[in-house]
């Protein structure tokens, strides 16, 4: 607790007169900033400080530079960036997880995000053979059939053409099938960024794939499977059932959170397959093939297969089942002091809408239903919040989501009983955060 | 138009949207792909070998190609675990008979390799052709892929050393794949129709069933696992991965000493990336002055930081001799400040 700075709290102790930043400034010998602000307040440097502290919060009593000087003009930053005070929240890699940056993962900093939309610059990354900034003028989408009988006319679309077509905008979560995969056997990583950070949620804009397939004259009776293929080096491929396409849910997206997709997320075109693991949301999408059987591609026959205790691998596991996690407070954080907290987290289900989220503060003995922030959307993140007064004693926080099918997020014990510990993929167990006296939160697994 | 004709016309209009309306519907949008275009991009190979190009390649040629193009990452025998997980290993001759890798049944399998997992040989052919070698994907010809795959198959003791793999005999090799019976689709996680309805899996029935109990749900809390101490510090300074304000702080896991070390290492990397270290040593002159000399000159000067920032940005000549320092306008202001602070603090 010794390192925690409680700037802004009103305390009589004179050392708290200076803000954390000012203390650092003094420590480093950089007194010019202080001198300026105090001279402006008409005060001499040292003596009056203690006297003034009794009057109130110096951050109120001494007007800050931003209240007493001219600010910057418009368009100083033509593309706006987060405040310099937000530099801690970044996509980060988990050391030792992978050995090649081009076939790796960076995790989204869920511990510091609000609501349900992931800022595009913090969207998690998973590349299979590195990423490129693809020239949209040279990008094409081809649609063909594994057999000429499945499609009347194979076609090619440019971005110009795709962006003329009727569009939809929908908010969906995307979660890597291997999210929380490090934790199947035991606790392995310290924070929610690394346990659950292969999860993001955006508003995507694009054209329903159904519309394109019908424009090519697809024969739905014969073509029951769809292959999606990327335009990058890995030319990544995945099989999707035609039923999902026919439902209108699957779309080719170019927009993300109001602007174009980011290069790391598939610029200029990616597939959106709501509720299905991220690997099927093929980035830099160059080709769609309709066929009459699944394709057993590398990422559905060598990777993204789930080893079961029987020694068999489950193949074509695609749906991300109902899951939730508390993001504040979470592992690697320390609570400032006992008292009131808004406990907040995320819930989602690949099978539809979230119906309910319950939160436990005693490791799952008793539960309290959390508030869901609406509108609650289909296959999108749902933010939940619940009031809590921490009494300063040890606690174990958990969240448990229920989706509209009635499915209740399972415990580690329940999951392992069926799937063992070597599955890697599709770990949707209830996450537990243990809080000790002193406020440090750490990752534990409750069976 | 007679009454009956009219109703026929109306009937046809109703039918139209489902039958013909959507096809070629968007004037000026999309065009027919040429056969050459489809051929250029339609490279997928299915488990029934639809899409497999004709061709062949033998083990010997495969070994040559593998050594030349693949071994630096995968090891000469596909055994390397340095860059990627191993391709070969963990399969036994009896697995070829059963089609189940016995290590998965006995638990005696230290690491899953490609050949312990993959059930379909088409998958391997397809993937090498579309994505390998790592830095030059799609540069291999079909015959190269046959040869490299023949070499793999020989390493995995599926085919003999004098084997030639081709589109003609690949189906026979499929019948010898060690884990060909090792997959199951009996689960509820396929988002299409069930196997009974001609699709895959059980139609979405979950394999676990939790109950939403609310009060006194269990007598005690059983902790299965806690964060090991090494894992607490393996992800860097957690204090620096959280906001510096708000209801919580990141827990300080490394301590100020180690955090500074980590930050310094980051700055050295920044200095290297920015090209500084090509001309400056930390403790010695290279082309320009060593950082120790810079510190000595500017020590105690109140405006050292701002002056140095300006100098690095604009470049200059004369202060340290006649070799000019080029301007560094490409450096971001915040990086420049970080670098100058680091230099003045002793650049450790």
mmCIF file of N, CA and C in Angstrom, chain A residues 5 86 88-89 92 94-95 99 111-112 129 142 144 146 153-156 161 187 194 211 214-215 217 229 232-233 235 243 286-287 289 292-293 296 298 302 310 313-315 318-319 332-334 351 362-363 365-367 400 409 414 419 424 426 440 443 445 447, chain B residues 22-26 30-33 37 41-42 44 46-48 50 81-83 100 105 112 117 123 127 130-131 134 137-138 182-184 187-189 193 207 210 213-218 221-222 224-225 227 231-232 234-235 240-243 246 248-249 251:
data_model
loop_
_atom_site.group_PDB
_atom_site.id
_atom_site.type_symbol
_atom_site.label_atom_id
_atom_site.label_comp_id
_atom_site.label_asym_id
_atom_site.label_seq_id
_atom_site.Cartn_x
_atom_site.Cartn_y
_atom_site.Cartn_z
ATOM 1 N N UNK A 5 -0.637 6.515 -4.124
ATOM 2 C CA UNK A 5 -0.758 7.945 -3.920
ATOM 3 C C UNK A 5 -2.226 8.308 -3.932
ATOM 4 N N UNK A 86 -2.872 8.544 -20.041
ATOM 5 C CA UNK A 86 -3.471 7.227 -20.297
ATOM 6 C C UNK A 86 -2.481 6.237 -20.898
ATOM 7 N N UNK A 88 -0.573 4.107 -19.834
ATOM 8 C CA UNK A 88 -0.353 2.766 -19.255
ATOM 9 C C UNK A 88 -1.224 1.708 -19.912
ATOM 10 N N UNK A 89 -2.341 2.152 -20.509
ATOM 11 C CA UNK A 89 -3.282 1.185 -21.052
ATOM 12 C C UNK A 89 -2.949 0.912 -22.514
ATOM 13 N N UNK A 92 -0.722 -5.480 -24.920
ATOM 14 C CA UNK A 92 0.539 -6.066 -24.472
ATOM 15 C C UNK A 92 0.598 -7.556 -24.801
ATOM 16 N N UNK A 94 2.003 -11.456 -23.827
ATOM 17 C CA UNK A 94 2.299 -12.253 -22.650
ATOM 18 C C UNK A 94 3.650 -12.928 -22.874
ATOM 19 N N UNK A 95 4.673 -12.551 -22.067
ATOM 20 C CA UNK A 95 6.022 -13.071 -22.334
ATOM 21 C C UNK A 95 6.038 -14.599 -22.314
ATOM 22 N N UNK A 99 6.718 -17.464 -29.769
ATOM 23 C CA UNK A 99 8.128 -17.171 -30.021
ATOM 24 C C UNK A 99 8.333 -16.304 -31.249
ATOM 25 N N UNK A 111 -8.651 -4.175 -18.067
ATOM 26 C CA UNK A 111 -8.683 -3.657 -16.690
ATOM 27 C C UNK A 111 -8.970 -2.162 -16.640
ATOM 28 N N UNK A 112 -8.807 -1.482 -17.776
ATOM 29 C CA UNK A 112 -9.008 -0.032 -17.741
ATOM 30 C C UNK A 112 -10.093 0.446 -18.686
ATOM 31 N N UNK A 129 0.453 -14.726 -39.760
ATOM 32 C CA UNK A 129 1.708 -14.571 -40.508
ATOM 33 C C UNK A 129 1.985 -13.072 -40.670
ATOM 34 N N UNK A 142 -13.283 -12.180 -54.088
ATOM 35 C CA UNK A 142 -13.758 -13.135 -55.095
ATOM 36 C C UNK A 142 -14.732 -14.104 -54.431
ATOM 37 N N UNK A 144 -16.578 -17.732 -55.336
ATOM 38 C CA UNK A 144 -16.693 -18.825 -56.297
ATOM 39 C C UNK A 144 -17.225 -20.080 -55.606
ATOM 40 N N UNK A 146 -16.897 -24.433 -55.006
ATOM 41 C CA UNK A 146 -15.973 -25.564 -55.134
ATOM 42 C C UNK A 146 -16.375 -26.390 -56.351
ATOM 43 N N UNK A 153 -22.606 -17.734 -61.105
ATOM 44 C CA UNK A 153 -21.589 -16.865 -61.682
ATOM 45 C C UNK A 153 -20.560 -16.495 -60.617
ATOM 46 N N UNK A 154 -19.317 -17.013 -60.703
ATOM 47 C CA UNK A 154 -18.291 -16.531 -59.771
ATOM 48 C C UNK A 154 -18.019 -15.059 -60.071
ATOM 49 N N UNK A 155 -17.878 -14.273 -59.005
ATOM 50 C CA UNK A 155 -17.729 -12.827 -59.229
ATOM 51 C C UNK A 155 -16.554 -12.244 -58.455
ATOM 52 N N UNK A 156 -16.161 -11.069 -58.911
ATOM 53 C CA UNK A 156 -15.125 -10.291 -58.242
ATOM 54 C C UNK A 156 -15.718 -8.934 -57.889
ATOM 55 N N UNK A 161 -17.033 -1.174 -55.173
ATOM 56 C CA UNK A 161 -18.326 -1.823 -55.405
ATOM 57 C C UNK A 161 -18.974 -2.301 -54.110
ATOM 58 N N UNK A 187 -3.721 -21.442 -12.472
ATOM 59 C CA UNK A 187 -3.512 -20.005 -12.643
ATOM 60 C C UNK A 187 -2.127 -19.786 -13.244
ATOM 61 N N UNK A 194 -4.352 -10.427 -19.433
ATOM 62 C CA UNK A 194 -3.770 -11.671 -19.953
ATOM 63 C C UNK A 194 -4.709 -12.867 -19.796
ATOM 64 N N UNK A 211 -26.264 -11.513 -49.142
ATOM 65 C CA UNK A 211 -26.573 -10.645 -50.277
ATOM 66 C C UNK A 211 -25.586 -10.891 -51.426
ATOM 67 N N UNK A 214 -26.102 -14.403 -53.009
ATOM 68 C CA UNK A 214 -27.294 -14.420 -53.861
ATOM 69 C C UNK A 214 -27.051 -13.633 -55.142
ATOM 70 N N UNK A 215 -26.253 -12.584 -55.039
ATOM 71 C CA UNK A 215 -25.895 -11.819 -56.238
ATOM 72 C C UNK A 215 -25.097 -12.690 -57.218
ATOM 73 N N UNK A 217 -25.743 -15.883 -57.451
ATOM 74 C CA UNK A 217 -26.627 -16.977 -57.826
ATOM 75 C C UNK A 217 -26.324 -18.276 -57.099
ATOM 76 N N UNK A 229 -11.351 -16.998 -46.888
ATOM 77 C CA UNK A 229 -9.899 -17.022 -47.084
ATOM 78 C C UNK A 229 -9.312 -15.617 -47.008
ATOM 79 N N UNK A 232 -3.659 -12.306 -46.823
ATOM 80 C CA UNK A 232 -2.306 -12.142 -46.302
ATOM 81 C C UNK A 232 -1.458 -13.360 -46.656
ATOM 82 N N UNK A 233 -0.236 -13.394 -46.145
ATOM 83 C CA UNK A 233 0.659 -14.503 -46.438
ATOM 84 C C UNK A 233 0.095 -15.838 -46.010
ATOM 85 N N UNK A 235 -2.915 -16.648 -45.851
ATOM 86 C CA UNK A 235 -4.146 -16.936 -46.605
ATOM 87 C C UNK A 235 -5.067 -17.807 -45.753
ATOM 88 N N UNK A 243 -26.006 -22.112 -42.886
ATOM 89 C CA UNK A 243 -27.154 -21.647 -42.096
ATOM 90 C C UNK A 243 -26.897 -20.273 -41.495
ATOM 91 N N UNK A 286 -10.154 -12.144 -48.903
ATOM 92 C CA UNK A 286 -10.003 -12.035 -50.357
ATOM 93 C C UNK A 286 -10.947 -12.972 -51.108
ATOM 94 N N UNK A 287 -11.417 -14.040 -50.425
ATOM 95 C CA UNK A 287 -12.182 -15.011 -51.197
ATOM 96 C C UNK A 287 -13.191 -15.741 -50.311
ATOM 97 N N UNK A 289 -15.598 -19.188 -50.781
ATOM 98 C CA UNK A 289 -15.962 -20.324 -51.637
ATOM 99 C C UNK A 289 -17.144 -21.037 -51.003
ATOM 100 N N UNK A 292 -19.837 -28.155 -50.488
ATOM 101 C CA UNK A 292 -20.794 -29.112 -49.930
ATOM 102 C C UNK A 292 -20.206 -29.935 -48.798
ATOM 103 N N UNK A 293 -19.027 -29.568 -48.318
ATOM 104 C CA UNK A 293 -18.474 -30.255 -47.142
ATOM 105 C C UNK A 293 -17.457 -29.350 -46.449
ATOM 106 N N UNK A 296 -11.569 -28.794 -43.331
ATOM 107 C CA UNK A 296 -10.441 -29.278 -42.501
ATOM 108 C C UNK A 296 -9.172 -28.482 -42.783
ATOM 109 N N UNK A 298 -5.938 -25.863 -41.956
ATOM 110 C CA UNK A 298 -4.921 -25.926 -40.896
ATOM 111 C C UNK A 298 -5.475 -25.441 -39.559
ATOM 112 N N UNK A 302 -5.351 -28.745 -37.284
ATOM 113 C CA UNK A 302 -4.082 -28.846 -36.549
ATOM 114 C C UNK A 302 -4.125 -27.920 -35.331
ATOM 115 N N UNK A 310 -10.521 -38.173 -23.421
ATOM 116 C CA UNK A 310 -10.602 -39.420 -24.181
ATOM 117 C C UNK A 310 -9.421 -39.602 -25.123
ATOM 118 N N UNK A 313 -9.562 -35.307 -30.239
ATOM 119 C CA UNK A 313 -9.648 -33.853 -30.362
ATOM 120 C C UNK A 313 -11.028 -33.494 -30.898
ATOM 121 N N UNK A 314 -11.665 -32.545 -30.253
ATOM 122 C CA UNK A 314 -12.902 -32.014 -30.813
ATOM 123 C C UNK A 314 -12.575 -31.101 -31.989
ATOM 124 N N UNK A 315 -13.232 -31.349 -33.103
ATOM 125 C CA UNK A 315 -12.974 -30.567 -34.307
ATOM 126 C C UNK A 315 -14.213 -29.730 -34.638
ATOM 127 N N UNK A 318 -16.696 -24.083 -32.603
ATOM 128 C CA UNK A 318 -16.651 -22.705 -33.097
ATOM 129 C C UNK A 318 -17.336 -21.691 -32.195
ATOM 130 N N UNK A 319 -18.438 -22.089 -31.565
ATOM 131 C CA UNK A 319 -19.219 -21.139 -30.766
ATOM 132 C C UNK A 319 -18.462 -20.760 -29.491
ATOM 133 N N UNK A 332 -3.920 -8.046 -10.102
ATOM 134 C CA UNK A 332 -2.843 -7.099 -10.314
ATOM 135 C C UNK A 332 -3.200 -5.675 -9.954
ATOM 136 N N UNK A 333 -4.411 -5.495 -9.404
ATOM 137 C CA UNK A 333 -4.795 -4.159 -8.927
ATOM 138 C C UNK A 333 -4.818 -4.165 -7.399
ATOM 139 N N UNK A 334 -4.808 -2.986 -6.815
ATOM 140 C CA UNK A 334 -4.921 -2.855 -5.363
ATOM 141 C C UNK A 334 -5.999 -1.817 -5.059
ATOM 142 N N UNK A 351 -24.235 -17.479 -28.091
ATOM 143 C CA UNK A 351 -25.551 -18.027 -28.429
ATOM 144 C C UNK A 351 -26.656 -16.974 -28.349
ATOM 145 N N UNK A 362 -17.943 -13.903 -1.876
ATOM 146 C CA UNK A 362 -17.428 -14.891 -0.916
ATOM 147 C C UNK A 362 -17.043 -16.197 -1.602
ATOM 148 N N UNK A 363 -16.561 -16.097 -2.859
ATOM 149 C CA UNK A 363 -16.072 -17.293 -3.550
ATOM 150 C C UNK A 363 -17.170 -18.219 -4.022
ATOM 151 N N UNK A 365 -20.366 -18.746 -2.564
ATOM 152 C CA UNK A 365 -21.355 -19.295 -1.612
ATOM 153 C C UNK A 365 -22.676 -18.545 -1.765
ATOM 154 N N UNK A 366 -22.593 -17.224 -1.802
ATOM 155 C CA UNK A 366 -23.793 -16.403 -2.003
ATOM 156 C C UNK A 366 -23.600 -15.490 -3.220
ATOM 157 N N UNK A 367 -24.692 -15.206 -3.881
ATOM 158 C CA UNK A 367 -24.629 -14.424 -5.120
ATOM 159 C C UNK A 367 -25.635 -13.286 -5.087
ATOM 160 N N UNK A 400 -20.929 -14.606 -12.743
ATOM 161 C CA UNK A 400 -21.512 -15.788 -13.395
ATOM 162 C C UNK A 400 -22.614 -15.299 -14.325
ATOM 163 N N UNK A 409 -22.981 -19.999 -16.980
ATOM 164 C CA UNK A 409 -21.514 -20.111 -17.064
ATOM 165 C C UNK A 409 -21.000 -21.102 -16.012
ATOM 166 N N UNK A 414 -16.610 -27.954 -12.937
ATOM 167 C CA UNK A 414 -17.555 -28.539 -13.898
ATOM 168 C C UNK A 414 -16.924 -28.698 -15.281
ATOM 169 N N UNK A 419 -13.987 -31.830 -19.730
ATOM 170 C CA UNK A 419 -12.993 -31.572 -20.781
ATOM 171 C C UNK A 419 -11.546 -31.721 -20.345
ATOM 172 N N UNK A 424 -6.946 -26.301 -24.252
ATOM 173 C CA UNK A 424 -6.447 -25.002 -24.747
ATOM 174 C C UNK A 424 -7.601 -24.039 -25.086
ATOM 175 N N UNK A 426 -11.612 -22.569 -25.692
ATOM 176 C CA UNK A 426 -12.973 -22.523 -25.153
ATOM 177 C C UNK A 426 -13.063 -22.690 -23.647
ATOM 178 N N UNK A 440 -4.706 -5.876 -2.118
ATOM 179 C CA UNK A 440 -4.158 -6.451 -3.355
ATOM 180 C C UNK A 440 -5.091 -7.528 -3.902
ATOM 181 N N UNK A 443 -5.173 -13.361 -8.927
ATOM 182 C CA UNK A 443 -5.875 -14.391 -9.693
ATOM 183 C C UNK A 443 -5.845 -15.717 -8.934
ATOM 184 N N UNK A 445 -8.121 -19.700 -8.665
ATOM 185 C CA UNK A 445 -9.177 -20.522 -9.256
ATOM 186 C C UNK A 445 -9.944 -21.214 -8.149
ATOM 187 N N UNK A 447 -12.750 -24.023 -7.409
ATOM 188 C CA UNK A 447 -13.278 -25.193 -8.128
ATOM 189 C C UNK A 447 -14.806 -25.223 -8.068
ATOM 190 N N UNK B 22 -32.526 -11.631 -56.447
ATOM 191 C CA UNK B 22 -31.229 -11.336 -55.848
ATOM 192 C C UNK B 22 -30.066 -11.548 -56.813
ATOM 193 N N UNK B 23 -30.209 -12.454 -57.758
ATOM 194 C CA UNK B 23 -29.104 -12.776 -58.668
ATOM 195 C C UNK B 23 -28.843 -11.622 -59.627
ATOM 196 N N UNK B 24 -27.588 -11.254 -59.770
ATOM 197 C CA UNK B 24 -27.204 -10.140 -60.651
ATOM 198 C C UNK B 24 -28.053 -8.903 -60.388
ATOM 199 N N UNK B 25 -28.286 -8.658 -59.134
ATOM 200 C CA UNK B 25 -29.294 -7.663 -58.761
ATOM 201 C C UNK B 25 -28.757 -6.233 -58.754
ATOM 202 N N UNK B 26 -27.479 -6.063 -58.507
ATOM 203 C CA UNK B 26 -26.953 -4.721 -58.243
ATOM 204 C C UNK B 26 -26.217 -4.182 -59.466
ATOM 205 N N UNK B 30 -19.885 -5.501 -59.142
ATOM 206 C CA UNK B 30 -19.395 -6.874 -59.320
ATOM 207 C C UNK B 30 -19.358 -7.269 -60.781
ATOM 208 N N UNK B 31 -18.459 -8.155 -61.085
ATOM 209 C CA UNK B 31 -18.381 -8.685 -62.461
ATOM 210 C C UNK B 31 -17.965 -10.146 -62.368
ATOM 211 N N UNK B 32 -18.174 -10.854 -63.471
ATOM 212 C CA UNK B 32 -17.828 -12.271 -63.474
ATOM 213 C C UNK B 32 -16.314 -12.442 -63.359
ATOM 214 N N UNK B 33 -15.885 -13.376 -62.493
ATOM 215 C CA UNK B 33 -14.459 -13.694 -62.388
ATOM 216 C C UNK B 33 -14.046 -14.505 -63.611
ATOM 217 N N UNK B 37 -8.535 -15.981 -63.189
ATOM 218 C CA UNK B 37 -8.571 -15.372 -61.841
ATOM 219 C C UNK B 37 -8.943 -16.401 -60.783
ATOM 220 N N UNK B 41 -6.532 -17.891 -57.478
ATOM 221 C CA UNK B 41 -6.837 -17.760 -56.051
ATOM 222 C C UNK B 41 -7.471 -19.003 -55.427
ATOM 223 N N UNK B 42 -8.141 -19.808 -56.219
ATOM 224 C CA UNK B 42 -8.826 -20.976 -55.637
ATOM 225 C C UNK B 42 -7.817 -22.096 -55.433
ATOM 226 N N UNK B 44 -7.533 -23.945 -52.445
ATOM 227 C CA UNK B 44 -7.783 -24.835 -51.310
ATOM 228 C C UNK B 44 -7.900 -26.283 -51.753
ATOM 229 N N UNK B 46 -9.374 -29.909 -50.303
ATOM 230 C CA UNK B 46 -10.271 -30.468 -49.283
ATOM 231 C C UNK B 46 -9.845 -31.881 -48.875
ATOM 232 N N UNK B 47 -10.409 -32.385 -47.787
ATOM 233 C CA UNK B 47 -10.066 -33.747 -47.356
ATOM 234 C C UNK B 47 -10.344 -34.809 -48.431
ATOM 235 N N UNK B 48 -11.315 -34.550 -49.334
ATOM 236 C CA UNK B 48 -11.559 -35.521 -50.416
ATOM 237 C C UNK B 48 -10.669 -35.236 -51.629
ATOM 238 N N UNK B 50 -10.433 -32.689 -53.472
ATOM 239 C CA UNK B 50 -10.910 -31.734 -54.466
ATOM 240 C C UNK B 50 -10.014 -30.497 -54.387
ATOM 241 N N UNK B 81 11.907 -27.133 -31.749
ATOM 242 C CA UNK B 81 10.905 -26.474 -30.919
ATOM 243 C C UNK B 81 11.342 -25.039 -30.656
ATOM 244 N N UNK B 82 12.269 -24.561 -31.474
ATOM 245 C CA UNK B 82 12.849 -23.246 -31.221
ATOM 246 C C UNK B 82 11.929 -22.119 -31.670
ATOM 247 N N UNK B 83 11.410 -22.242 -32.868
ATOM 248 C CA UNK B 83 10.617 -21.161 -33.441
ATOM 249 C C UNK B 83 9.134 -21.533 -33.466
ATOM 250 N N UNK B 100 -5.131 -43.968 -34.387
ATOM 251 C CA UNK B 100 -5.210 -43.171 -33.157
ATOM 252 C C UNK B 100 -3.812 -43.049 -32.585
ATOM 253 N N UNK B 105 -3.911 -41.523 -25.639
ATOM 254 C CA UNK B 105 -4.700 -42.444 -24.804
ATOM 255 C C UNK B 105 -3.972 -42.729 -23.502
ATOM 256 N N UNK B 112 2.550 -32.101 -28.258
ATOM 257 C CA UNK B 112 1.786 -32.410 -29.457
ATOM 258 C C UNK B 112 2.499 -31.853 -30.675
ATOM 259 N N UNK B 117 -1.356 -34.656 -34.298
ATOM 260 C CA UNK B 117 -2.709 -34.086 -34.283
ATOM 261 C C UNK B 117 -3.464 -34.304 -35.585
ATOM 262 N N UNK B 123 -4.868 -31.352 -45.332
ATOM 263 C CA UNK B 123 -4.641 -30.145 -44.538
ATOM 264 C C UNK B 123 -3.186 -29.690 -44.660
ATOM 265 N N UNK B 127 -1.848 -26.340 -46.542
ATOM 266 C CA UNK B 127 -1.216 -25.290 -45.756
ATOM 267 C C UNK B 127 0.180 -24.956 -46.276
ATOM 268 N N UNK B 130 -0.207 -22.876 -49.455
ATOM 269 C CA UNK B 130 -0.735 -21.512 -49.346
ATOM 270 C C UNK B 130 0.112 -20.591 -48.469
ATOM 271 N N UNK B 131 0.855 -21.148 -47.520
ATOM 272 C CA UNK B 131 1.428 -20.260 -46.501
ATOM 273 C C UNK B 131 2.918 -20.437 -46.228
ATOM 274 N N UNK B 134 7.663 -19.518 -44.390
ATOM 275 C CA UNK B 134 7.199 -18.451 -43.509
ATOM 276 C C UNK B 134 7.378 -17.053 -44.101
ATOM 277 N N UNK B 137 5.587 -16.938 -48.532
ATOM 278 C CA UNK B 137 4.446 -17.818 -48.775
ATOM 279 C C UNK B 137 4.058 -17.847 -50.243
ATOM 280 N N UNK B 138 3.517 -18.977 -50.671
ATOM 281 C CA UNK B 138 3.024 -19.194 -52.040
ATOM 282 C C UNK B 138 4.144 -19.209 -53.081
ATOM 283 N N UNK B 182 -8.615 -39.735 -34.919
ATOM 284 C CA UNK B 182 -8.455 -39.060 -33.635
ATOM 285 C C UNK B 182 -9.313 -37.816 -33.437
ATOM 286 N N UNK B 183 -10.216 -37.546 -34.361
ATOM 287 C CA UNK B 183 -11.078 -36.360 -34.221
ATOM 288 C C UNK B 183 -12.492 -36.778 -33.857
ATOM 289 N N UNK B 184 -13.159 -35.899 -33.126
ATOM 290 C CA UNK B 184 -14.587 -36.096 -32.873
ATOM 291 C C UNK B 184 -15.316 -34.782 -33.136
ATOM 292 N N UNK B 187 -20.015 -32.666 -30.259
ATOM 293 C CA UNK B 187 -20.039 -31.574 -29.293
ATOM 294 C C UNK B 187 -21.109 -30.576 -29.721
ATOM 295 N N UNK B 188 -21.324 -29.588 -28.887
ATOM 296 C CA UNK B 188 -22.400 -28.638 -29.166
ATOM 297 C C UNK B 188 -21.908 -27.274 -29.619
ATOM 298 N N UNK B 189 -20.715 -27.220 -30.168
ATOM 299 C CA UNK B 189 -20.128 -25.909 -30.457
ATOM 300 C C UNK B 189 -19.994 -25.617 -31.946
ATOM 301 N N UNK B 193 -26.320 -26.938 -38.446
ATOM 302 C CA UNK B 193 -27.184 -28.060 -38.076
ATOM 303 C C UNK B 193 -26.384 -29.257 -37.555
ATOM 304 N N UNK B 207 -22.080 -29.205 -23.010
ATOM 305 C CA UNK B 207 -21.555 -30.385 -22.304
ATOM 306 C C UNK B 207 -21.451 -30.182 -20.796
ATOM 307 N N UNK B 210 -24.347 -25.867 -15.326
ATOM 308 C CA UNK B 210 -24.298 -25.214 -14.016
ATOM 309 C C UNK B 210 -25.711 -24.737 -13.662
ATOM 310 N N UNK B 213 -27.586 -21.101 -8.528
ATOM 311 C CA UNK B 213 -27.900 -21.038 -7.102
ATOM 312 C C UNK B 213 -27.558 -19.637 -6.576
ATOM 313 N N UNK B 214 -28.349 -19.108 -5.618
ATOM 314 C CA UNK B 214 -28.102 -17.747 -5.140
ATOM 315 C C UNK B 214 -27.653 -17.676 -3.666
ATOM 316 N N UNK B 215 -28.084 -18.637 -2.832
ATOM 317 C CA UNK B 215 -27.799 -18.533 -1.379
ATOM 318 C C UNK B 215 -27.238 -19.838 -0.830
ATOM 319 N N UNK B 216 -26.246 -19.734 0.006
ATOM 320 C CA UNK B 216 -25.648 -20.912 0.654
ATOM 321 C C UNK B 216 -25.419 -22.054 -0.323
ATOM 322 N N UNK B 217 -24.714 -21.757 -1.392
ATOM 323 C CA UNK B 217 -24.595 -22.706 -2.504
ATOM 324 C C UNK B 217 -23.637 -23.852 -2.222
ATOM 325 N N UNK B 218 -22.711 -23.647 -1.278
ATOM 326 C CA UNK B 218 -21.780 -24.723 -0.932
ATOM 327 C C UNK B 218 -21.267 -24.463 0.472
ATOM 328 N N UNK B 221 -15.364 -22.780 0.379
ATOM 329 C CA UNK B 221 -14.735 -22.401 -0.890
ATOM 330 C C UNK B 221 -13.456 -23.207 -1.066
ATOM 331 N N UNK B 222 -13.387 -23.922 -2.170
ATOM 332 C CA UNK B 222 -12.209 -24.736 -2.441
ATOM 333 C C UNK B 222 -11.350 -24.058 -3.488
ATOM 334 N N UNK B 224 -8.510 -24.039 -6.053
ATOM 335 C CA UNK B 224 -7.782 -25.040 -6.824
ATOM 336 C C UNK B 224 -6.377 -24.605 -7.171
ATOM 337 N N UNK B 225 -6.186 -23.307 -7.295
ATOM 338 C CA UNK B 225 -4.890 -22.819 -7.775
ATOM 339 C C UNK B 225 -4.777 -21.337 -7.470
ATOM 340 N N UNK B 227 -1.981 -17.745 -7.957
ATOM 341 C CA UNK B 227 -0.950 -17.233 -8.859
ATOM 342 C C UNK B 227 0.435 -17.521 -8.287
ATOM 343 N N UNK B 231 4.924 -15.910 -11.647
ATOM 344 C CA UNK B 231 3.966 -15.394 -12.628
ATOM 345 C C UNK B 231 3.522 -13.980 -12.259
ATOM 346 N N UNK B 232 3.626 -13.648 -10.966
ATOM 347 C CA UNK B 232 3.230 -12.315 -10.509
ATOM 348 C C UNK B 232 4.135 -11.250 -11.130
ATOM 349 N N UNK B 234 6.201 -11.915 -13.905
ATOM 350 C CA UNK B 234 6.636 -12.266 -15.274
ATOM 351 C C UNK B 234 6.070 -11.335 -16.338
ATOM 352 N N UNK B 235 5.079 -10.543 -15.988
ATOM 353 C CA UNK B 235 4.458 -9.680 -16.994
ATOM 354 C C UNK B 235 4.822 -8.214 -16.799
ATOM 355 N N UNK B 240 2.391 -0.165 -13.717
ATOM 356 C CA UNK B 240 2.456 0.660 -14.928
ATOM 357 C C UNK B 240 1.475 0.196 -16.005
ATOM 358 N N UNK B 241 0.631 -0.774 -15.674
ATOM 359 C CA UNK B 241 -0.339 -1.273 -16.652
ATOM 360 C C UNK B 241 -1.763 -0.900 -16.242
ATOM 361 N N UNK B 242 -1.852 0.020 -15.302
ATOM 362 C CA UNK B 242 -3.148 0.515 -14.839
ATOM 363 C C UNK B 242 -3.087 2.030 -14.762
ATOM 364 N N UNK B 243 -4.266 2.647 -14.729
ATOM 365 C CA UNK B 243 -4.324 4.103 -14.575
ATOM 366 C C UNK B 243 -3.692 4.529 -13.268
ATOM 367 N N UNK B 246 -8.264 6.733 -10.119
ATOM 368 C CA UNK B 246 -9.432 5.858 -10.191
ATOM 369 C C UNK B 246 -9.546 5.020 -8.929
ATOM 370 N N UNK B 248 -8.773 2.043 -8.138
ATOM 371 C CA UNK B 248 -7.711 1.080 -7.830
ATOM 372 C C UNK B 248 -6.407 1.583 -8.433
ATOM 373 N N UNK B 249 -5.310 0.977 -8.002
ATOM 374 C CA UNK B 249 -4.016 1.200 -8.657
ATOM 375 C C UNK B 249 -3.494 -0.153 -9.098
ATOM 376 N N UNK B 251 -0.935 -2.979 -8.891
ATOM 377 C CA UNK B 251 -0.082 -3.405 -7.796
ATOM 378 C C UNK B 251 1.376 -3.288 -8.222
#
